[in-house]
CSV table of C-alpha atoms in Angstrom, one decimal:
chain,number,residue,atom,x,y,z
A,26,UNK,CA,49.7,-2.9,2.8
A,27,UNK,CA,50.1,-1.1,-0.4
A,28,UNK,CA,47.0,0.9,-1.8
A,29,UNK,CA,45.7,0.2,-5.5
A,30,UNK,CA,43.3,2.3,-7.5
A,31,UNK,CA,40.8,0.5,-9.9
A,32,UNK,CA,40.0,2.9,-12.6
A,33,UNK,CA,37.1,2.2,-14.9
A,34,UNK,CA,36.6,3.9,-18.3
A,35,UNK,CA,33.4,3.5,-20.1
A,36,UNK,CA,32.0,1.4,-17.2
A,37,UNK,CA,29.8,1.8,-14.2
A,38,UNK,CA,32.5,3.6,-12.0
A,39,UNK,CA,33.4,6.8,-14.0
A,40,UNK,CA,34.5,8.7,-10.7
A,41,UNK,CA,38.3,8.6,-9.8
A,42,UNK,CA,38.9,5.6,-7.3
A,43,UNK,CA,39.9,6.5,-3.7
A,44,UNK,CA,41.8,3.2,-3.6
A,45,UNK,CA,41.9,0.2,-1.3
A,46,UNK,CA,44.6,-1.5,0.5
A,47,UNK,CA,45.5,-5.0,-0.8
A,48,UNK,CA,48.3,-7.5,0.0
A,49,UNK,CA,50.2,-6.9,-3.2
A,50,UNK,CA,50.3,-7.0,-7.1
A,51,UNK,CA,48.8,-10.6,-7.3
A,52,UNK,CA,45.9,-9.9,-5.3
A,53,UNK,CA,45.3,-6.6,-7.3
A,54,UNK,CA,45.4,-8.5,-10.4
A,55,UNK,CA,43.0,-11.1,-9.1
A,56,UNK,CA,40.8,-8.5,-7.8
A,57,UNK,CA,40.6,-6.6,-11.2
A,58,UNK,CA,39.4,-9.9,-13.0
A,59,UNK,CA,36.6,-10.5,-10.2
A,60,UNK,CA,35.6,-6.7,-10.4
A,61,UNK,CA,35.4,-7.0,-14.2
A,62,UNK,CA,33.2,-10.1,-13.9
A,63,UNK,CA,30.9,-8.4,-11.2
A,64,UNK,CA,30.6,-5.3,-13.5
A,65,UNK,CA,29.6,-7.2,-16.5
A,66,UNK,CA,27.0,-9.3,-14.5
A,67,UNK,CA,25.3,-6.1,-13.3
A,68,UNK,CA,25.4,-4.5,-16.8
A,69,UNK,CA,23.5,-7.5,-18.4
A,70,UNK,CA,22.6,-6.8,-22.0
A,71,UNK,CA,23.2,-3.0,-21.5
A,72,UNK,CA,27.0,-3.5,-22.3
A,73,UNK,CA,26.2,-4.2,-26.0
A,74,UNK,CA,24.7,-0.6,-26.6
A,75,UNK,CA,27.6,1.0,-24.5
A,76,UNK,CA,31.2,1.9,-25.1
A,77,UNK,CA,33.9,-0.5,-24.6
A,78,UNK,CA,35.4,-0.7,-21.1
A,79,UNK,CA,39.0,-0.3,-19.7
A,80,UNK,CA,39.6,-1.1,-16.3
A,81,UNK,CA,43.3,-0.6,-15.3
A,82,UNK,CA,44.8,-0.7,-11.8
A,83,UNK,CA,47.4,1.9,-10.7
A,84,UNK,CA,49.6,1.7,-7.7
A,85,UNK,CA,50.3,4.7,-5.3
A,86,UNK,CA,53.0,5.9,-7.7
A,87,UNK,CA,50.5,6.3,-10.3
A,88,UNK,CA,52.0,3.5,-12.4
A,89,UNK,CA,49.7,1.1,-14.3
A,90,UNK,CA,50.2,-2.4,-13.3
A,91,UNK,CA,47.6,-4.2,-15.3
A,92,UNK,CA,44.9,-3.5,-17.7
A,93,UNK,CA,41.8,-5.2,-18.8
A,94,UNK,CA,40.3,-4.2,-22.1
A,95,UNK,CA,36.6,-5.3,-22.4
A,96,UNK,CA,35.3,-5.1,-26.2
A,97,UNK,CA,32.1,-5.9,-27.6
A,98,UNK,CA,31.6,-6.7,-31.4
A,99,UNK,CA,28.3,-7.5,-32.9
A,100,UNK,CA,28.5,-10.0,-35.7
B,24,UNK,CA,18.3,-3.7,32.2
B,25,UNK,CA,19.6,-6.3,29.9
B,26,UNK,CA,16.1,-7.1,28.2
B,27,UNK,CA,15.3,-3.7,27.3
B,28,UNK,CA,16.1,-3.9,23.6
B,29,UNK,CA,14.5,-7.2,23.4
B,30,UNK,CA,11.2,-5.9,25.1
B,31,UNK,CA,11.4,-2.9,22.6
B,32,UNK,CA,11.6,-5.0,19.8
B,33,UNK,CA,8.9,-7.5,20.9
B,34,UNK,CA,6.6,-4.7,21.7
B,35,UNK,CA,6.7,-3.8,17.9
B,36,UNK,CA,4.4,-6.8,17.8
B,37,UNK,CA,2.4,-6.9,20.9
B,38,UNK,CA,2.2,-5.1,24.5
B,39,UNK,CA,3.9,-7.0,27.1
B,40,UNK,CA,2.5,-7.1,30.7
B,41,UNK,CA,4.9,-5.9,33.7
B,42,UNK,CA,5.1,-9.6,34.6
B,43,UNK,CA,6.2,-10.6,31.2
B,44,UNK,CA,8.9,-7.8,31.2
B,45,UNK,CA,10.1,-8.9,34.6
B,46,UNK,CA,10.5,-12.5,33.4
B,47,UNK,CA,12.7,-11.4,30.3
B,48,UNK,CA,14.6,-9.1,32.8
B,49,UNK,CA,15.3,-12.1,35.2
B,50,UNK,CA,16.3,-14.3,32.4
B,51,UNK,CA,19.0,-11.9,31.0
B,52,UNK,CA,21.1,-11.6,34.2
B,53,UNK,CA,23.9,-13.4,32.8
B,54,UNK,CA,25.7,-11.1,30.4
B,55,UNK,CA,29.1,-11.8,29.0
B,56,UNK,CA,31.6,-9.8,27.0
B,57,UNK,CA,33.0,-10.8,23.6
B,58,UNK,CA,35.8,-9.3,21.7
B,59,UNK,CA,35.5,-8.6,18.1
B,60,UNK,CA,35.7,-11.8,15.7
B,61,UNK,CA,35.3,-14.0,18.9
B,62,UNK,CA,32.8,-16.9,18.3
B,63,UNK,CA,29.6,-16.9,20.4
B,64,UNK,CA,28.6,-20.3,19.2
B,65,UNK,CA,30.0,-22.7,16.6
B,66,UNK,CA,28.4,-25.0,14.1
B,67,UNK,CA,27.8,-28.4,15.7
B,68,UNK,CA,27.6,-26.8,19.3
B,69,UNK,CA,24.7,-28.2,21.7
B,70,UNK,CA,24.4,-25.1,23.7
B,71,UNK,CA,22.4,-24.8,27.2
B,72,UNK,CA,21.8,-21.2,26.5
B,73,UNK,CA,19.9,-19.0,24.1
B,74,UNK,CA,22.0,-16.0,23.3
B,75,UNK,CA,20.7,-12.5,23.2
B,76,UNK,CA,22.6,-9.5,21.7
B,77,UNK,CA,22.6,-6.6,24.5
B,78,UNK,CA,25.3,-4.3,22.9
B,79,UNK,CA,27.3,-4.5,19.8
B,80,UNK,CA,26.9,-6.4,16.5
B,81,UNK,CA,27.1,-10.2,15.9
B,82,UNK,CA,27.0,-12.1,12.6
B,83,UNK,CA,25.5,-15.6,11.5
B,84,UNK,CA,28.1,-17.2,9.3
B,85,UNK,CA,29.4,-20.6,7.7
B,86,UNK,CA,32.8,-21.6,7.4
B,87,UNK,CA,33.3,-23.3,4.2
B,88,UNK,CA,36.2,-25.7,3.2
B,89,UNK,CA,37.6,-23.2,0.8
B,90,UNK,CA,38.1,-20.6,3.8
B,91,UNK,CA,35.2,-18.5,2.7
B,92,UNK,CA,32.9,-17.2,5.5
B,93,UNK,CA,29.4,-16.0,4.1
B,94,UNK,CA,27.4,-14.0,6.4
B,95,UNK,CA,23.8,-14.7,6.6
B,96,UNK,CA,22.5,-12.3,9.0
B,97,UNK,CA,23.4,-9.4,11.4
B,98,UNK,CA,22.3,-9.4,14.8
B,99,UNK,CA,21.9,-6.2,16.8
B,100,UNK,CA,20.6,-5.3,20.3
B,101,UNK,CA,17.4,-7.2,21.2
B,102,UNK,CA,18.1,-10.0,18.6
B,103,UNK,CA,17.9,-13.6,19.9
B,104,UNK,CA,20.7,-15.4,18.1
B,105,UNK,CA,19.6,-19.1,18.5
B,106,UNK,CA,16.1,-19.8,19.8
B,107,UNK,CA,16.3,-22.8,17.6
B,108,UNK,CA,18.5,-24.6,20.1
B,109,UNK,CA,15.2,-25.0,22.2
B,110,UNK,CA,14.1,-27.5,19.4
B,111,UNK,CA,17.1,-28.3,17.2
B,112,UNK,CA,19.8,-30.8,18.5
B,113,UNK,CA,22.7,-28.8,17.4
B,114,UNK,CA,23.8,-25.6,15.6
B,115,UNK,CA,23.8,-25.8,11.8
B,116,UNK,CA,25.9,-22.3,11.6
B,117,UNK,CA,28.1,-20.2,13.8
B,118,UNK,CA,27.7,-16.9,15.3
B,119,UNK,CA,30.5,-14.5,16.1
B,120,UNK,CA,30.9,-10.9,17.4
B,121,UNK,CA,31.9,-8.5,14.6
B,122,UNK,CA,32.3,-5.7,17.2
B,123,UNK,CA,33.0,-5.8,20.8
B,124,UNK,CA,29.7,-7.3,22.1
B,125,UNK,CA,27.7,-7.7,25.3
B,126,UNK,CA,25.7,-10.9,25.0
B,127,UNK,CA,23.1,-12.4,27.5
B,128,UNK,CA,23.1,-16.2,28.0
B,129,UNK,CA,19.3,-17.1,28.7
B,130,UNK,CA,18.7,-20.6,30.1
B,131,UNK,CA,17.5,-22.8,27.4
B,132,UNK,CA,14.9,-24.4,29.7
B,133,UNK,CA,13.4,-21.1,30.6
B,134,UNK,CA,12.8,-20.2,27.0
B,135,UNK,CA,11.5,-23.7,26.1
B,136,UNK,CA,8.9,-23.2,29.0
B,137,UNK,CA,7.9,-19.9,27.7
B,138,UNK,CA,7.4,-21.3,24.3
B,139,UNK,CA,5.4,-24.4,25.6
B,140,UNK,CA,3.0,-22.2,27.5
B,141,UNK,CA,1.9,-20.9,24.2
B,142,UNK,CA,0.9,-17.3,25.7
B,143,UNK,CA,1.5,-14.0,24.5
B,144,UNK,CA,5.3,-14.0,25.3
B,145,UNK,CA,5.5,-17.3,23.3
B,146,UNK,CA,3.9,-15.7,20.3
B,147,UNK,CA,6.1,-12.7,20.6
B,148,UNK,CA,9.0,-14.9,20.6
B,149,UNK,CA,7.6,-16.9,17.5
B,150,UNK,CA,7.1,-13.4,15.8
B,151,UNK,CA,10.8,-12.6,16.1
B,152,UNK,CA,11.8,-15.7,14.6
B,153,UNK,CA,9.5,-15.3,11.8
B,154,UNK,CA,10.9,-11.7,11.5
B,155,UNK,CA,14.3,-13.4,11.1
B,156,UNK,CA,13.0,-15.5,8.4
B,157,UNK,CA,11.5,-12.6,6.7
B,158,UNK,CA,15.0,-10.7,6.7
B,159,UNK,CA,16.6,-13.9,5.3
B,160,UNK,CA,14.3,-14.0,2.5
B,161,UNK,CA,14.9,-10.4,1.5
B,162,UNK,CA,18.5,-10.9,1.8
B,163,UNK,CA,18.3,-13.9,-0.6
B,164,UNK,CA,16.2,-11.7,-3.2
B,165,UNK,CA,18.7,-8.8,-2.5
B,166,UNK,CA,21.8,-10.9,-3.3
B,167,UNK,CA,20.4,-12.6,-6.4
B,168,UNK,CA,18.4,-10.0,-7.9
B,169,UNK,CA,19.8,-6.4,-7.4
B,170,UNK,CA,22.8,-4.6,-8.7
B,171,UNK,CA,25.8,-4.2,-6.4
B,172,UNK,CA,25.0,-0.7,-5.4
B,173,UNK,CA,21.3,-1.3,-4.9
B,174,UNK,CA,22.4,-4.3,-2.6
B,175,UNK,CA,24.5,-2.2,-0.3
B,176,UNK,CA,22.0,0.7,-0.3
B,177,UNK,CA,19.2,-1.7,0.5
B,178,UNK,CA,21.1,-3.2,3.5
B,179,UNK,CA,21.8,0.4,4.8
B,180,UNK,CA,18.0,1.3,4.7
B,181,UNK,CA,17.4,-2.1,6.6
B,182,UNK,CA,20.1,-1.5,9.3
B,183,UNK,CA,18.8,2.0,9.6
B,184,UNK,CA,15.4,1.0,10.5
B,185,UNK,CA,16.5,-2.0,12.5
B,186,UNK,CA,18.8,0.1,14.7
B,187,UNK,CA,16.0,2.9,14.9
B,188,UNK,CA,13.7,0.4,16.3
B,189,UNK,CA,15.9,-0.3,19.3
B,190,UNK,CA,17.1,3.3,19.9
B,191,UNK,CA,20.4,3.1,18.3
B,192,UNK,CA,20.3,5.8,15.6
B,193,UNK,CA,21.3,9.5,15.9
B,194,UNK,CA,19.6,12.0,13.3
B,195,UNK,CA,19.3,9.4,10.6
B,196,UNK,CA,22.7,7.9,11.0
B,197,UNK,CA,23.8,4.5,12.5
B,198,UNK,CA,26.8,2.7,13.5
B,199,UNK,CA,28.1,0.2,11.0
B,200,UNK,CA,30.7,-1.7,12.9
B,201,UNK,CA,31.6,-3.8,9.8
B,202,UNK,CA,34.7,-4.1,7.6
B,203,UNK,CA,34.3,-3.9,3.7
B,204,UNK,CA,35.5,-7.4,3.5
B,205,UNK,CA,32.8,-8.4,6.0
B,206,UNK,CA,30.3,-6.4,3.8
B,207,UNK,CA,31.5,-8.4,0.9
B,208,UNK,CA,30.7,-11.6,2.7
B,209,UNK,CA,27.4,-10.4,3.4
B,210,UNK,CA,26.5,-9.3,-0.1
B,211,UNK,CA,28.3,-11.8,-2.0
B,212,UNK,CA,30.6,-9.1,-3.6
B,213,UNK,CA,34.2,-8.8,-3.7
B,214,UNK,CA,35.9,-6.2,-1.2
B,215,UNK,CA,37.1,-4.1,-4.2
B,216,UNK,CA,33.5,-3.8,-5.6
B,217,UNK,CA,32.1,-3.1,-2.2
B,218,UNK,CA,34.7,-0.2,-1.9
B,219,UNK,CA,33.7,1.0,-5.4
B,220,UNK,CA,30.0,0.9,-4.5
B,221,UNK,CA,30.4,2.8,-1.3
B,222,UNK,CA,32.1,5.5,-3.4
B,223,UNK,CA,29.2,5.7,-5.6
B,224,UNK,CA,26.7,5.9,-3.0
B,225,UNK,CA,28.8,8.7,-1.3
B,226,UNK,CA,29.5,10.7,-4.4
B,227,UNK,CA,25.8,10.4,-5.5
B,228,UNK,CA,25.0,12.1,-2.2
B,229,UNK,CA,22.7,9.2,-0.8
B,230,UNK,CA,25.1,8.5,2.2
B,231,UNK,CA,27.9,10.1,4.0
B,232,UNK,CA,30.3,8.1,6.1
B,233,UNK,CA,31.9,9.2,9.1
B,234,UNK,CA,34.3,6.8,10.7
B,235,UNK,CA,32.1,3.8,11.3
B,236,UNK,CA,28.9,5.9,11.3
B,237,UNK,CA,26.6,5.9,8.1
B,238,UNK,CA,24.5,9.0,7.6
B,239,UNK,CA,21.6,8.5,5.5
B,240,UNK,CA,21.2,11.9,3.8
B,241,UNK,CA,17.6,11.4,2.3
B,242,UNK,CA,15.9,8.1,3.4
B,243,UNK,CA,13.3,8.2,0.8
B,244,UNK,CA,16.0,8.7,-1.9
B,245,UNK,CA,17.9,6.0,-0.7
B,246,UNK,CA,14.8,3.6,-0.4
B,247,UNK,CA,13.6,4.5,-3.9
B,248,UNK,CA,17.2,3.7,-5.2
B,249,UNK,CA,17.3,0.4,-3.5
B,250,UNK,CA,13.8,-0.4,-4.3
B,251,UNK,CA,13.4,-1.0,-0.5
B,252,UNK,CA,10.0,-1.7,0.8
B,253,UNK,CA,10.2,-1.9,4.7
B,254,UNK,CA,7.0,-4.2,4.9
B,255,UNK,CA,9.2,-7.2,5.6
B,256,UNK,CA,10.5,-5.7,8.9
B,257,UNK,CA,6.9,-5.7,10.2
B,258,UNK,CA,7.6,-2.7,12.4
B,259,UNK,CA,4.1,-1.5,12.6
B,260,UNK,CA,2.7,-2.4,16.2
B,261,UNK,CA,0.1,-5.0,15.3
B,262,UNK,CA,-2.0,-4.3,18.2
B,263,UNK,CA,-2.1,-0.6,17.4
B,264,UNK,CA,-3.2,-1.6,13.9
B,265,UNK,CA,-5.8,-3.8,15.2
B,266,UNK,CA,-7.0,-1.2,17.5
B,267,UNK,CA,-7.1,1.2,14.6
B,268,UNK,CA,-9.1,-1.3,12.5
B,269,UNK,CA,-11.5,-1.8,15.4
B,270,UNK,CA,-12.3,1.9,15.9
B,271,UNK,CA,-13.0,2.7,12.2
Protein backbone atom coordinates (compact mmCIF):
# COMPACT_ATOMS: atom_id res chain seq x y z
CA UNK A 1 0.00 0.00 0.00
CA UNK A 2 1.30 3.52 -0.73
CA UNK A 3 2.45 5.74 2.12
CA UNK A 4 1.00 9.18 2.76
CA UNK A 5 2.17 12.01 4.97
CA UNK A 6 -0.24 14.28 6.84
CA UNK A 7 1.50 17.60 7.34
CA UNK A 8 0.01 20.16 9.68
CA UNK A 9 1.07 23.81 9.82
CA UNK A 10 -0.25 26.00 12.62
CA UNK A 11 -2.09 23.09 14.27
CA UNK A 12 -1.43 20.46 16.91
CA UNK A 13 1.09 18.30 15.01
CA UNK A 14 4.03 20.56 14.07
CA UNK A 15 6.55 17.69 13.68
CA UNK A 16 7.16 16.13 10.26
CA UNK A 17 4.92 13.09 9.75
CA UNK A 18 6.49 9.61 9.64
CA UNK A 19 3.67 8.63 7.30
CA UNK A 20 1.01 5.94 7.19
CA UNK A 21 0.14 3.27 4.63
CA UNK A 22 -3.31 3.71 3.07
CA UNK A 23 -5.16 2.07 0.19
CA UNK A 24 -4.89 5.01 -2.19
CA UNK A 25 -5.57 8.71 -2.84
CA UNK A 26 -9.30 8.42 -2.07
CA UNK A 27 -8.71 7.00 1.40
CA UNK A 28 -5.99 9.60 2.03
CA UNK A 29 -8.36 12.45 1.11
CA UNK A 30 -11.12 11.01 3.34
CA UNK A 31 -8.62 10.59 6.18
CA UNK A 32 -7.51 14.22 5.81
CA UNK A 33 -11.07 15.47 6.36
CA UNK A 34 -11.54 13.17 9.35
CA UNK A 35 -8.21 14.26 10.87
CA UNK A 36 -9.13 17.93 10.41
CA UNK A 37 -12.41 17.34 12.24
CA UNK A 38 -10.66 15.47 15.06
CA UNK A 39 -8.05 18.20 15.46
CA UNK A 40 -10.71 20.92 15.55
CA UNK A 41 -12.70 18.99 18.17
CA UNK A 42 -9.66 18.77 20.45
CA UNK A 43 -8.76 22.42 19.85
CA UNK A 44 -12.09 23.63 21.24
CA UNK A 45 -12.14 27.42 21.46
CA UNK A 46 -8.34 27.68 21.37
CA UNK A 47 -8.48 27.70 17.57
CA UNK A 48 -9.78 31.31 17.59
CA UNK A 49 -6.69 32.69 19.31
CA UNK A 50 -4.17 30.72 17.23
CA UNK A 51 -2.93 30.84 13.66
CA UNK A 52 -4.85 29.41 10.72
CA UNK A 53 -4.12 25.76 9.92
CA UNK A 54 -2.93 24.11 6.74
CA UNK A 55 -3.32 20.36 6.48
CA UNK A 56 -1.80 18.95 3.32
CA UNK A 57 -1.22 15.37 2.30
CA UNK A 58 1.89 14.39 0.39
CA UNK A 59 2.78 11.08 -1.26
CA UNK A 60 6.07 9.21 -1.23
CA UNK A 61 7.38 11.31 -4.11
CA UNK A 62 6.72 14.48 -2.10
CA UNK A 63 3.89 15.67 -4.30
CA UNK A 64 0.98 17.43 -2.58
CA UNK A 65 -2.24 15.59 -3.37
CA UNK A 66 -4.73 17.63 -1.35
CA UNK A 67 -4.81 20.64 0.93
CA UNK A 68 -7.25 21.70 3.62
CA UNK A 69 -6.99 25.32 4.65
CA UNK A 70 -8.71 26.01 7.97
CA UNK A 71 -9.17 29.71 8.62
CA UNK A 72 -10.93 31.65 11.30
CA UNK A 73 -12.48 35.08 11.02
CA UNK A 74 -14.00 36.86 13.96
CA UNK A 75 -16.79 39.15 12.83
CA UNK B 1 -0.70 -23.88 35.85
CA UNK B 2 -3.34 -22.19 33.72
CA UNK B 3 -4.91 -20.31 36.61
CA UNK B 4 -1.69 -18.61 37.77
CA UNK B 5 -2.48 -15.17 36.31
CA UNK B 6 -6.10 -15.35 37.51
CA UNK B 7 -4.97 -16.23 41.04
CA UNK B 8 -2.39 -13.43 40.95
CA UNK B 9 -5.09 -11.01 39.84
CA UNK B 10 -7.68 -12.12 42.42
CA UNK B 11 -5.07 -11.97 45.18
CA UNK B 12 -4.92 -8.21 44.62
CA UNK B 13 -8.29 -8.39 46.35
CA UNK B 14 -7.97 -11.22 48.83
CA UNK B 15 -5.64 -14.04 49.83
CA UNK B 16 -6.92 -17.36 48.47
CA UNK B 17 -6.51 -20.68 50.29
CA UNK B 18 -4.61 -23.58 48.73
CA UNK B 19 -7.97 -25.39 48.23
CA UNK B 20 -9.38 -22.39 46.37
CA UNK B 21 -6.29 -22.16 44.18
CA UNK B 22 -6.53 -25.89 43.46
CA UNK B 23 -10.19 -25.51 42.52
CA UNK B 24 -9.32 -22.76 40.02
CA UNK B 25 -6.40 -24.81 38.71
CA UNK B 26 -8.63 -27.84 38.14
CA UNK B 27 -11.20 -25.63 36.39
CA UNK B 28 -8.68 -24.36 33.85
CA UNK B 29 -7.38 -27.63 32.39
CA UNK B 30 -9.19 -27.23 29.05
CA UNK B 31 -6.91 -24.74 27.29
CA UNK B 32 -7.32 -24.02 23.58
CA UNK B 33 -5.29 -22.02 21.07
CA UNK B 34 -6.75 -19.15 19.03
CA UNK B 35 -5.24 -17.39 16.04
CA UNK B 36 -5.11 -13.64 15.79
CA UNK B 37 -8.52 -12.22 14.77
CA UNK B 38 -10.28 -15.53 15.56
CA UNK B 39 -13.54 -15.13 17.45
CA UNK B 40 -13.65 -16.71 20.91
CA UNK B 41 -17.36 -16.10 21.32
CA UNK B 42 -19.91 -14.19 19.24
CA UNK B 43 -22.85 -11.97 20.06
CA UNK B 44 -25.94 -14.17 20.46
CA UNK B 45 -23.96 -17.27 21.51
CA UNK B 46 -25.16 -19.31 24.49
CA UNK B 47 -21.90 -20.83 25.67
CA UNK B 48 -21.38 -23.73 28.07
CA UNK B 49 -18.08 -22.29 29.20
CA UNK B 50 -16.64 -19.22 30.81
CA UNK B 51 -13.47 -18.14 28.99
CA UNK B 52 -10.25 -17.15 30.75
CA UNK B 53 -7.29 -15.61 28.93
CA UNK B 54 -4.13 -17.56 29.76
CA UNK B 55 -1.82 -15.93 27.23
CA UNK B 56 -2.14 -13.17 24.62
CA UNK B 57 -4.64 -10.35 24.24
CA UNK B 58 -8.35 -10.57 23.40
CA UNK B 59 -10.90 -7.79 22.90
CA UNK B 60 -14.58 -7.23 23.54
CA UNK B 61 -16.16 -5.74 20.44
CA UNK B 62 -19.42 -5.09 18.65
CA UNK B 63 -19.95 -5.56 14.93
CA UNK B 64 -22.08 -2.68 13.64
CA UNK B 65 -24.17 -2.76 10.45
CA UNK B 66 -21.84 -0.17 8.85
CA UNK B 67 -18.87 -2.50 9.37
CA UNK B 68 -17.36 -0.61 12.29
CA UNK B 69 -16.03 -2.81 15.07
CA UNK B 70 -15.66 -0.67 18.21
CA UNK B 71 -13.57 -2.31 20.94
CA UNK B 72 -14.89 -1.94 24.50
CA UNK B 73 -12.20 -3.80 26.45
CA UNK B 74 -8.83 -5.45 26.23
CA UNK B 75 -8.56 -8.78 28.01
CA UNK B 76 -5.15 -10.07 29.08
CA UNK B 77 -3.79 -13.02 31.08
CA UNK B 78 -5.93 -13.60 34.17
CA UNK B 79 -8.99 -11.84 32.76
CA UNK B 80 -12.27 -13.76 32.69
CA UNK B 81 -14.06 -12.88 29.47
CA UNK B 82 -17.67 -13.67 30.13
CA UNK B 83 -18.66 -14.56 33.70
CA UNK B 84 -21.98 -12.95 32.80
CA UNK B 85 -23.01 -16.08 30.83
CA UNK B 86 -23.63 -17.74 34.18
CA UNK B 87 -26.64 -15.42 34.58
CA UNK B 88 -27.41 -13.88 31.19
CA UNK B 89 -29.01 -16.01 28.46
CA UNK B 90 -26.82 -14.97 25.59
CA UNK B 91 -23.80 -12.87 24.75
CA UNK B 92 -24.60 -9.22 23.98
CA UNK B 93 -21.19 -8.64 22.38
CA UNK B 94 -18.38 -10.63 20.80
CA UNK B 95 -14.85 -11.45 21.94
CA UNK B 96 -11.96 -12.15 19.60
CA UNK B 97 -8.27 -12.83 19.90
CA UNK B 98 -6.25 -9.79 18.80
CA UNK B 99 -2.99 -11.68 19.18
CA UNK B 100 -2.42 -15.43 19.15
CA UNK B 101 -4.10 -16.52 22.40
CA UNK B 102 -4.32 -19.44 24.76
CA UNK B 103 -7.74 -19.44 26.38
CA UNK B 104 -9.10 -21.77 29.06
CA UNK B 105 -12.68 -22.99 28.89
CA UNK B 106 -14.06 -23.18 32.43
CA UNK B 107 -17.24 -25.24 32.90
CA UNK B 108 -20.11 -22.77 33.34
CA UNK B 109 -21.76 -24.91 36.04
CA UNK B 110 -18.59 -24.89 38.12
CA UNK B 111 -18.41 -21.08 38.05
CA UNK B 112 -22.14 -20.92 38.82
CA UNK B 113 -21.60 -23.14 41.86
CA UNK B 114 -18.73 -20.99 43.12
CA UNK B 115 -20.88 -17.87 42.76
CA UNK B 116 -23.87 -19.50 44.49
CA UNK B 117 -21.79 -20.63 47.46
CA UNK B 118 -21.11 -16.98 48.22
CA UNK B 119 -17.72 -17.54 49.86
CA UNK B 120 -14.44 -15.73 49.47
CA UNK B 121 -13.88 -17.06 45.93
CA UNK B 122 -17.34 -15.87 44.93
CA UNK B 123 -16.56 -12.39 46.27
CA UNK B 124 -13.22 -12.44 44.45
CA UNK B 125 -14.97 -13.23 41.14
CA UNK B 126 -17.51 -10.49 41.87
CA UNK B 127 -14.60 -8.13 42.57
CA UNK B 128 -13.12 -9.02 39.16
CA UNK B 129 -16.45 -8.20 37.50
CA UNK B 130 -16.66 -4.88 39.36
CA UNK B 131 -13.10 -4.17 38.24
CA UNK B 132 -14.17 -4.73 34.60
CA UNK B 133 -16.97 -2.22 35.15
CA UNK B 134 -14.61 0.31 36.73
CA UNK B 135 -12.29 0.03 33.73
CA UNK B 136 -15.22 0.41 31.35
CA UNK B 137 -16.32 3.57 33.20
CA UNK B 138 -12.83 5.00 32.84
CA UNK B 139 -12.79 4.15 29.12
CA UNK B 140 -16.10 6.00 28.67
CA UNK B 141 -14.67 9.06 30.40
CA UNK B 142 -11.45 8.74 28.43
CA UNK B 143 -13.21 8.60 25.06
CA UNK B 144 -15.57 11.46 25.71
CA UNK B 145 -13.53 13.91 27.73
CA UNK B 146 -9.83 13.74 26.94
CA UNK B 147 -7.83 14.91 23.97
CA UNK B 148 -6.47 12.32 21.55
CA UNK B 149 -2.89 12.24 22.86
CA UNK B 150 -4.12 12.07 26.46
CA UNK B 151 -6.48 9.21 25.58
CA UNK B 152 -3.70 7.08 24.14
CA UNK B 153 -1.36 7.99 27.01
CA UNK B 154 -4.10 7.02 29.48
CA UNK B 155 -4.51 3.62 27.85
CA UNK B 156 -0.74 3.07 27.96
CA UNK B 157 -0.69 3.85 31.72
CA UNK B 158 -3.54 1.42 32.30
CA UNK B 159 -2.09 -1.40 30.23
CA UNK B 160 1.34 -0.99 31.84
CA UNK B 161 -0.18 -1.34 35.31
CA UNK B 162 -2.50 -4.19 34.29
CA UNK B 163 0.24 -6.20 32.59
CA UNK B 164 2.55 -5.50 35.53
CA UNK B 165 -0.03 -6.90 37.95
CA UNK B 166 0.14 -10.27 36.21
CA UNK B 167 3.90 -10.28 35.68
CA UNK B 168 4.05 -9.38 31.98
CA UNK B 169 6.15 -6.21 32.06
CA UNK B 170 9.87 -5.82 31.56
CA UNK B 171 11.58 -2.72 32.98
CA UNK B 172 8.63 -0.40 32.53
CA UNK B 173 7.67 -1.74 29.13
CA UNK B 174 4.82 -3.92 27.93
CA UNK B 175 3.89 -5.71 24.73
CA UNK B 176 1.05 -4.06 22.84
CA UNK B 177 -0.07 -6.57 20.20
CA UNK B 178 -2.59 -4.14 18.74
CA UNK B 179 -2.62 -2.48 15.31
CA UNK B 180 -3.10 1.27 14.94
CA UNK B 181 -6.49 0.55 13.38
CA UNK B 182 -7.51 -1.45 16.46
CA UNK B 183 -6.24 1.34 18.72
CA UNK B 184 -8.47 3.69 16.73
CA UNK B 185 -11.43 1.33 17.21
CA UNK B 186 -10.66 1.41 20.95
CA UNK B 187 -10.23 5.17 21.32
CA UNK B 188 -12.86 6.33 18.85
CA UNK B 189 -10.13 7.95 16.74
CA UNK B 190 -9.11 7.60 13.11
CA UNK B 191 -6.05 5.51 12.28
CA UNK B 192 -4.29 8.62 10.96
CA UNK B 193 -4.83 10.49 14.21
CA UNK B 194 -3.65 7.48 16.22
CA UNK B 195 -0.53 7.45 14.05
CA UNK B 196 0.09 11.19 14.60
CA UNK B 197 -0.65 10.88 18.32
CA UNK B 198 1.85 8.04 18.76
CA UNK B 199 4.46 10.17 17.02
CA UNK B 200 3.70 13.06 19.39
CA UNK B 201 4.12 10.82 22.45
CA UNK B 202 7.38 9.45 21.04
CA UNK B 203 8.78 12.83 20.03
CA UNK B 204 7.87 14.22 23.45
CA UNK B 205 9.95 11.45 25.04
CA UNK B 206 7.02 10.05 27.03
CA UNK B 207 7.22 6.64 25.37
CA UNK B 208 9.53 4.73 23.08
CA UNK B 209 8.28 1.97 20.83
CA UNK B 210 10.37 -1.03 19.82
CA UNK B 211 8.40 -3.32 17.55
CA UNK B 212 5.31 -4.23 19.52
CA UNK B 213 6.79 -3.14 22.83
CA UNK B 214 5.92 0.17 24.41
CA UNK B 215 8.57 1.53 26.76
CA UNK B 216 7.20 4.02 29.27
CA UNK B 217 10.19 6.24 29.88
CA UNK B 218 8.78 8.11 32.89
CA UNK B 219 5.54 6.73 34.32
CA UNK B 220 4.95 9.74 36.57
CA UNK B 221 5.29 12.10 33.60
CA UNK B 222 2.99 9.94 31.44
CA UNK B 223 0.40 9.70 34.24
CA UNK B 224 0.52 13.44 34.75
CA UNK B 225 0.15 14.11 31.01
CA UNK B 226 -2.81 11.69 30.75
CA UNK B 227 -4.41 12.87 34.02
CA UNK B 228 -4.27 9.20 35.00
CA UNK B 229 -5.39 8.22 38.50
CA UNK B 230 -4.82 4.47 39.06
CA UNK B 231 -7.50 4.26 41.76
CA UNK B 232 -9.98 2.64 39.35
CA UNK B 233 -7.69 -0.37 38.90
CA UNK B 234 -8.08 -1.20 42.61
CA UNK B 235 -4.66 -2.82 42.67
CA UNK B 236 -4.00 -2.34 46.37
CA UNK B 237 -4.55 -5.61 48.20
CA UNK B 238 -7.63 -4.91 50.26
CA UNK B 239 -6.71 -7.46 52.88
CA UNK B 240 -3.29 -5.88 53.34
CA UNK B 241 -4.91 -2.49 53.62
CA UNK B 242 -7.38 -3.72 56.24
CA UNK B 243 -4.52 -5.25 58.22
CA UNK B 244 -2.68 -1.92 58.06
CA UNK B 245 -5.76 -0.09 59.31
CA UNK B 246 -6.24 -2.70 62.06
CA UNK B 247 -2.68 -2.30 63.33
CA UNK B 248 -2.68 1.48 63.39
